[in-house]
């Protein structure tokens, strides 16, 4: 296993997918894409859902007793701000490249 690199103290030099430790709401390990131009971490799988489908959020107005839906372009988990460490993805086991 490769060494974990602390973020944002040390930023990746190139764009690409990395294995990341995130802390919101609990500590998790996720595969995220880092965009070096914008200094931004993106969950590509989650962002893909928002780009292909109309994602709606149910909102309940207790005062009026009504429910309605709001369309979302993305949510706070698509573009992550809670990355604390990252490492390169491991190479696939057993595959021979020519």
Short mmCIF file of N, CA and C in Angstrom, two decimals:
data_model
loop_
_atom_site.label_atom_id
_atom_site.label_comp_id
_atom_site.label_asym_id
_atom_site.label_seq_id
_atom_site.Cartn_x
_atom_site.Cartn_y
_atom_site.Cartn_z
N UNK A 1 0.85 -1.18 0.00
CA UNK A 1 0.00 0.00 0.00
C UNK A 1 0.89 1.24 0.00
N UNK A 2 0.51 2.18 -0.80
CA UNK A 2 1.28 3.42 -0.89
C UNK A 2 0.99 4.31 0.30
N UNK A 3 1.89 5.24 0.51
CA UNK A 3 1.80 6.15 1.64
C UNK A 3 0.70 7.20 1.42
N UNK A 4 -0.03 7.52 2.48
CA UNK A 4 -1.06 8.56 2.42
C UNK A 4 -0.38 9.92 2.48
N UNK A 5 -0.87 10.85 1.66
CA UNK A 5 -0.32 12.21 1.59
C UNK A 5 -1.36 13.17 2.16
N UNK A 6 -0.93 14.03 3.08
CA UNK A 6 -1.87 14.96 3.72
C UNK A 6 -2.31 16.05 2.74
N UNK A 7 -3.60 16.35 2.76
CA UNK A 7 -4.18 17.41 1.92
C UNK A 7 -4.88 18.39 2.84
N UNK A 8 -4.84 19.67 2.67
CA UNK A 8 -4.36 20.47 1.54
C UNK A 8 -2.90 20.90 1.64
N UNK A 9 -2.18 20.42 2.64
CA UNK A 9 -0.77 20.79 2.77
C UNK A 9 0.02 20.41 1.52
N UNK A 10 -0.20 19.22 1.01
CA UNK A 10 0.45 18.73 -0.22
C UNK A 10 -0.65 18.41 -1.23
N UNK A 11 -0.64 19.07 -2.36
CA UNK A 11 -1.65 18.87 -3.39
C UNK A 11 -1.09 18.00 -4.52
N UNK A 12 -1.95 17.19 -5.16
CA UNK A 12 -1.48 16.40 -6.31
C UNK A 12 -0.96 17.32 -7.42
N UNK A 13 0.08 16.88 -8.10
CA UNK A 13 0.66 17.68 -9.17
C UNK A 13 -0.12 17.56 -10.47
N UNK A 14 -0.84 16.45 -10.65
CA UNK A 14 -1.56 16.24 -11.89
C UNK A 14 -3.00 15.81 -11.62
N UNK A 15 -3.86 16.09 -12.58
CA UNK A 15 -5.26 15.69 -12.49
C UNK A 15 -5.37 14.17 -12.61
N UNK A 16 -6.37 13.59 -11.96
CA UNK A 16 -6.57 12.16 -12.05
C UNK A 16 -7.37 11.63 -10.88
N UNK A 17 -7.57 10.31 -10.89
CA UNK A 17 -8.32 9.67 -9.82
C UNK A 17 -7.39 9.25 -8.71
N UNK A 18 -7.84 9.48 -7.47
CA UNK A 18 -7.06 9.15 -6.28
C UNK A 18 -7.96 8.50 -5.24
N UNK A 19 -7.36 7.71 -4.39
CA UNK A 19 -8.04 7.15 -3.23
C UNK A 19 -7.94 8.19 -2.12
N UNK A 20 -9.07 8.65 -1.59
CA UNK A 20 -9.07 9.79 -0.65
C UNK A 20 -9.76 9.43 0.66
N UNK A 21 -9.30 10.07 1.72
CA UNK A 21 -9.98 10.01 3.01
C UNK A 21 -10.81 11.26 3.14
N UNK A 22 -12.12 11.08 3.37
CA UNK A 22 -13.06 12.20 3.53
C UNK A 22 -13.62 12.15 4.95
N UNK A 23 -14.04 13.30 5.48
CA UNK A 23 -14.45 13.34 6.89
C UNK A 23 -15.89 13.79 7.13
N UNK A 24 -16.71 13.95 6.08
CA UNK A 24 -18.06 14.47 6.29
C UNK A 24 -19.09 13.45 5.87
N UNK A 25 -19.99 12.97 6.68
CA UNK A 25 -20.17 13.22 8.10
C UNK A 25 -19.31 12.31 8.97
N UNK A 26 -18.83 11.19 8.41
CA UNK A 26 -17.91 10.31 9.14
C UNK A 26 -16.72 10.03 8.22
N UNK A 27 -15.64 9.50 8.78
CA UNK A 27 -14.47 9.21 7.95
C UNK A 27 -14.78 8.05 7.00
N UNK A 28 -14.53 8.29 5.71
CA UNK A 28 -14.71 7.28 4.68
C UNK A 28 -13.53 7.34 3.73
N UNK A 29 -13.35 6.27 2.97
CA UNK A 29 -12.35 6.24 1.91
C UNK A 29 -13.10 6.14 0.60
N UNK A 30 -12.84 7.08 -0.31
CA UNK A 30 -13.55 7.13 -1.57
C UNK A 30 -12.58 7.38 -2.72
N UNK A 31 -12.99 6.97 -3.92
CA UNK A 31 -12.22 7.27 -5.13
C UNK A 31 -12.78 8.56 -5.70
N UNK A 32 -11.93 9.59 -5.75
CA UNK A 32 -12.34 10.91 -6.24
C UNK A 32 -11.41 11.36 -7.36
N UNK A 33 -11.92 12.24 -8.20
CA UNK A 33 -11.13 12.82 -9.29
C UNK A 33 -10.63 14.19 -8.85
N UNK A 34 -9.35 14.45 -9.01
CA UNK A 34 -8.78 15.75 -8.66
C UNK A 34 -8.51 16.54 -9.93
N UNK A 35 -9.05 17.76 -9.99
CA UNK A 35 -8.82 18.67 -11.11
C UNK A 35 -7.77 19.69 -10.65
N UNK A 36 -6.56 19.58 -11.20
CA UNK A 36 -5.47 20.44 -10.75
C UNK A 36 -5.65 21.90 -11.16
N UNK A 37 -6.37 22.17 -12.24
CA UNK A 37 -6.60 23.56 -12.67
C UNK A 37 -7.48 24.31 -11.68
N UNK A 38 -8.55 23.66 -11.21
CA UNK A 38 -9.51 24.30 -10.31
C UNK A 38 -9.28 23.96 -8.84
N UNK A 39 -8.31 23.08 -8.57
CA UNK A 39 -8.05 22.62 -7.20
C UNK A 39 -9.34 22.11 -6.57
N UNK A 40 -9.95 21.11 -7.22
CA UNK A 40 -11.27 20.63 -6.82
C UNK A 40 -11.34 19.11 -6.88
N UNK A 41 -11.94 18.51 -5.86
CA UNK A 41 -12.18 17.07 -5.82
C UNK A 41 -13.61 16.80 -6.25
N UNK A 42 -13.81 15.81 -7.14
CA UNK A 42 -15.14 15.49 -7.65
C UNK A 42 -15.40 14.00 -7.53
N UNK A 43 -16.59 13.66 -7.05
CA UNK A 43 -17.05 12.27 -7.05
C UNK A 43 -17.71 12.04 -8.42
N UNK A 44 -16.96 11.46 -9.37
CA UNK A 44 -17.43 11.34 -10.74
C UNK A 44 -18.67 10.46 -10.87
N UNK A 45 -18.75 9.40 -10.09
CA UNK A 45 -19.92 8.52 -10.17
C UNK A 45 -21.19 9.27 -9.74
N UNK A 46 -21.10 10.04 -8.69
CA UNK A 46 -22.26 10.81 -8.21
C UNK A 46 -22.61 11.95 -9.18
N UNK A 47 -21.58 12.64 -9.70
CA UNK A 47 -21.82 13.72 -10.65
C UNK A 47 -22.44 13.20 -11.94
N UNK A 48 -22.10 11.99 -12.33
CA UNK A 48 -22.67 11.38 -13.54
C UNK A 48 -24.18 11.18 -13.40
N UNK A 49 -24.63 10.80 -12.23
CA UNK A 49 -26.07 10.63 -11.99
C UNK A 49 -26.79 11.97 -12.18
N UNK A 50 -26.21 13.04 -11.65
CA UNK A 50 -26.84 14.36 -11.77
C UNK A 50 -26.82 14.86 -13.21
N UNK A 51 -25.83 14.46 -14.01
CA UNK A 51 -25.77 14.92 -15.39
C UNK A 51 -26.71 14.13 -16.30
N UNK A 52 -27.02 12.88 -15.95
CA UNK A 52 -27.88 12.05 -16.80
C UNK A 52 -29.36 12.09 -16.43
N UNK A 53 -29.66 12.32 -15.18
CA UNK A 53 -31.04 12.23 -14.71
C UNK A 53 -31.48 13.53 -14.05
N UNK A 54 -32.78 13.73 -13.97
CA UNK A 54 -33.33 14.85 -13.22
C UNK A 54 -33.47 14.39 -11.76
N UNK A 55 -32.65 14.93 -10.91
CA UNK A 55 -32.64 14.55 -9.50
C UNK A 55 -33.49 15.56 -8.74
N UNK A 56 -34.44 15.05 -7.97
CA UNK A 56 -35.37 15.90 -7.25
C UNK A 56 -35.20 15.70 -5.74
N UNK A 57 -35.44 16.78 -4.99
CA UNK A 57 -35.42 16.72 -3.53
C UNK A 57 -36.83 17.05 -3.04
N UNK A 58 -37.34 16.22 -2.15
CA UNK A 58 -38.66 16.43 -1.58
C UNK A 58 -38.57 17.43 -0.43
N UNK A 59 -39.40 18.45 -0.50
CA UNK A 59 -39.43 19.47 0.54
C UNK A 59 -40.84 19.52 1.13
N UNK A 60 -40.92 19.46 2.45
CA UNK A 60 -42.21 19.50 3.15
C UNK A 60 -42.35 20.83 3.87
N UNK A 61 -43.41 21.56 3.54
CA UNK A 61 -43.70 22.82 4.22
C UNK A 61 -44.72 22.52 5.31
N UNK A 62 -44.26 22.47 6.55
CA UNK A 62 -45.13 22.08 7.67
C UNK A 62 -46.19 23.14 7.96
N UNK A 63 -45.85 24.40 7.73
CA UNK A 63 -46.81 25.47 8.00
C UNK A 63 -48.01 25.41 7.06
N UNK A 64 -47.75 25.15 5.78
CA UNK A 64 -48.83 25.06 4.80
C UNK A 64 -49.37 23.64 4.65
N UNK A 65 -48.63 22.68 5.17
CA UNK A 65 -49.05 21.29 5.06
C UNK A 65 -48.92 20.75 3.64
N UNK A 66 -47.96 21.26 2.88
CA UNK A 66 -47.79 20.83 1.50
C UNK A 66 -46.39 20.25 1.29
N UNK A 67 -46.31 19.41 0.26
CA UNK A 67 -45.04 18.85 -0.15
C UNK A 67 -44.79 19.25 -1.59
N UNK A 68 -43.58 19.59 -1.90
CA UNK A 68 -43.22 19.88 -3.27
C UNK A 68 -41.80 19.41 -3.53
N UNK A 69 -41.43 19.40 -4.80
CA UNK A 69 -40.13 18.88 -5.20
C UNK A 69 -39.29 19.97 -5.85
N UNK A 70 -38.00 19.94 -5.56
CA UNK A 70 -37.07 20.91 -6.10
C UNK A 70 -36.02 20.14 -6.92
N UNK A 71 -35.75 20.62 -8.14
CA UNK A 71 -34.77 19.96 -8.98
C UNK A 71 -33.36 20.42 -8.59
N UNK A 72 -32.44 19.47 -8.50
CA UNK A 72 -31.06 19.76 -8.10
C UNK A 72 -30.13 19.61 -9.29
N UNK A 73 -29.18 20.52 -9.43
CA UNK A 73 -28.15 20.40 -10.47
C UNK A 73 -27.00 19.52 -9.97
N UNK A 74 -26.73 19.57 -8.66
CA UNK A 74 -25.72 18.76 -8.00
C UNK A 74 -25.97 18.88 -6.51
N UNK A 75 -25.27 18.10 -5.72
CA UNK A 75 -25.38 18.25 -4.27
C UNK A 75 -23.99 18.42 -3.67
N UNK A 76 -23.93 18.65 -2.37
CA UNK A 76 -22.66 18.97 -1.73
C UNK A 76 -21.68 17.80 -1.73
N UNK A 77 -22.15 16.60 -2.03
CA UNK A 77 -21.25 15.45 -2.04
C UNK A 77 -20.64 15.19 -3.42
N UNK A 78 -21.05 15.94 -4.46
CA UNK A 78 -20.42 15.81 -5.78
C UNK A 78 -19.05 16.46 -5.78
N UNK A 79 -18.97 17.65 -5.23
CA UNK A 79 -17.72 18.40 -5.18
C UNK A 79 -17.29 18.45 -3.72
N UNK A 80 -16.28 17.63 -3.40
CA UNK A 80 -15.92 17.42 -2.00
C UNK A 80 -14.95 18.47 -1.50
N UNK A 81 -15.21 18.97 -0.30
CA UNK A 81 -14.35 19.94 0.38
C UNK A 81 -13.70 19.34 1.62
N UNK A 82 -14.05 18.09 1.94
CA UNK A 82 -13.64 17.48 3.20
C UNK A 82 -12.52 16.45 3.05
N UNK A 83 -11.72 16.52 1.99
CA UNK A 83 -10.63 15.59 1.78
C UNK A 83 -9.48 15.95 2.72
N UNK A 84 -8.99 14.96 3.47
CA UNK A 84 -7.89 15.21 4.41
C UNK A 84 -6.59 14.52 4.00
N UNK A 85 -6.69 13.46 3.16
CA UNK A 85 -5.48 12.75 2.70
C UNK A 85 -5.81 12.01 1.41
N UNK A 86 -4.78 11.72 0.62
CA UNK A 86 -4.98 11.00 -0.64
C UNK A 86 -3.77 10.13 -0.93
N UNK A 87 -3.96 9.17 -1.83
CA UNK A 87 -2.88 8.33 -2.33
C UNK A 87 -3.26 7.88 -3.74
N UNK A 88 -2.27 7.47 -4.52
CA UNK A 88 -2.56 6.98 -5.87
C UNK A 88 -3.31 5.66 -5.79
N UNK A 89 -4.12 5.40 -6.82
CA UNK A 89 -4.83 4.12 -6.87
C UNK A 89 -3.84 2.99 -7.11
N UNK A 90 -4.07 1.83 -6.49
CA UNK A 90 -3.18 0.70 -6.73
C UNK A 90 -3.36 0.15 -8.15
N UNK A 91 -2.32 -0.48 -8.67
CA UNK A 91 -2.42 -1.09 -9.99
C UNK A 91 -3.26 -2.36 -9.88
N UNK A 92 -4.03 -2.69 -10.91
CA UNK A 92 -4.85 -3.91 -10.88
C UNK A 92 -3.99 -5.16 -10.73
N UNK A 93 -4.44 -6.09 -9.94
CA UNK A 93 -3.71 -7.33 -9.70
C UNK A 93 -3.91 -8.29 -10.85
N UNK A 94 -2.85 -8.93 -11.31
CA UNK A 94 -2.95 -10.00 -12.28
C UNK A 94 -3.09 -9.59 -13.73
N UNK A 95 -3.14 -8.30 -14.02
CA UNK A 95 -3.25 -7.88 -15.40
C UNK A 95 -1.85 -7.62 -15.96
N UNK A 96 -1.63 -8.15 -17.15
CA UNK A 96 -0.34 -7.92 -17.80
C UNK A 96 -0.57 -6.95 -18.93
N UNK A 97 0.21 -5.89 -18.94
CA UNK A 97 0.08 -4.87 -19.98
C UNK A 97 1.22 -5.05 -20.97
N UNK A 98 0.90 -4.91 -22.24
CA UNK A 98 1.95 -5.06 -23.25
C UNK A 98 2.50 -3.74 -23.70
#
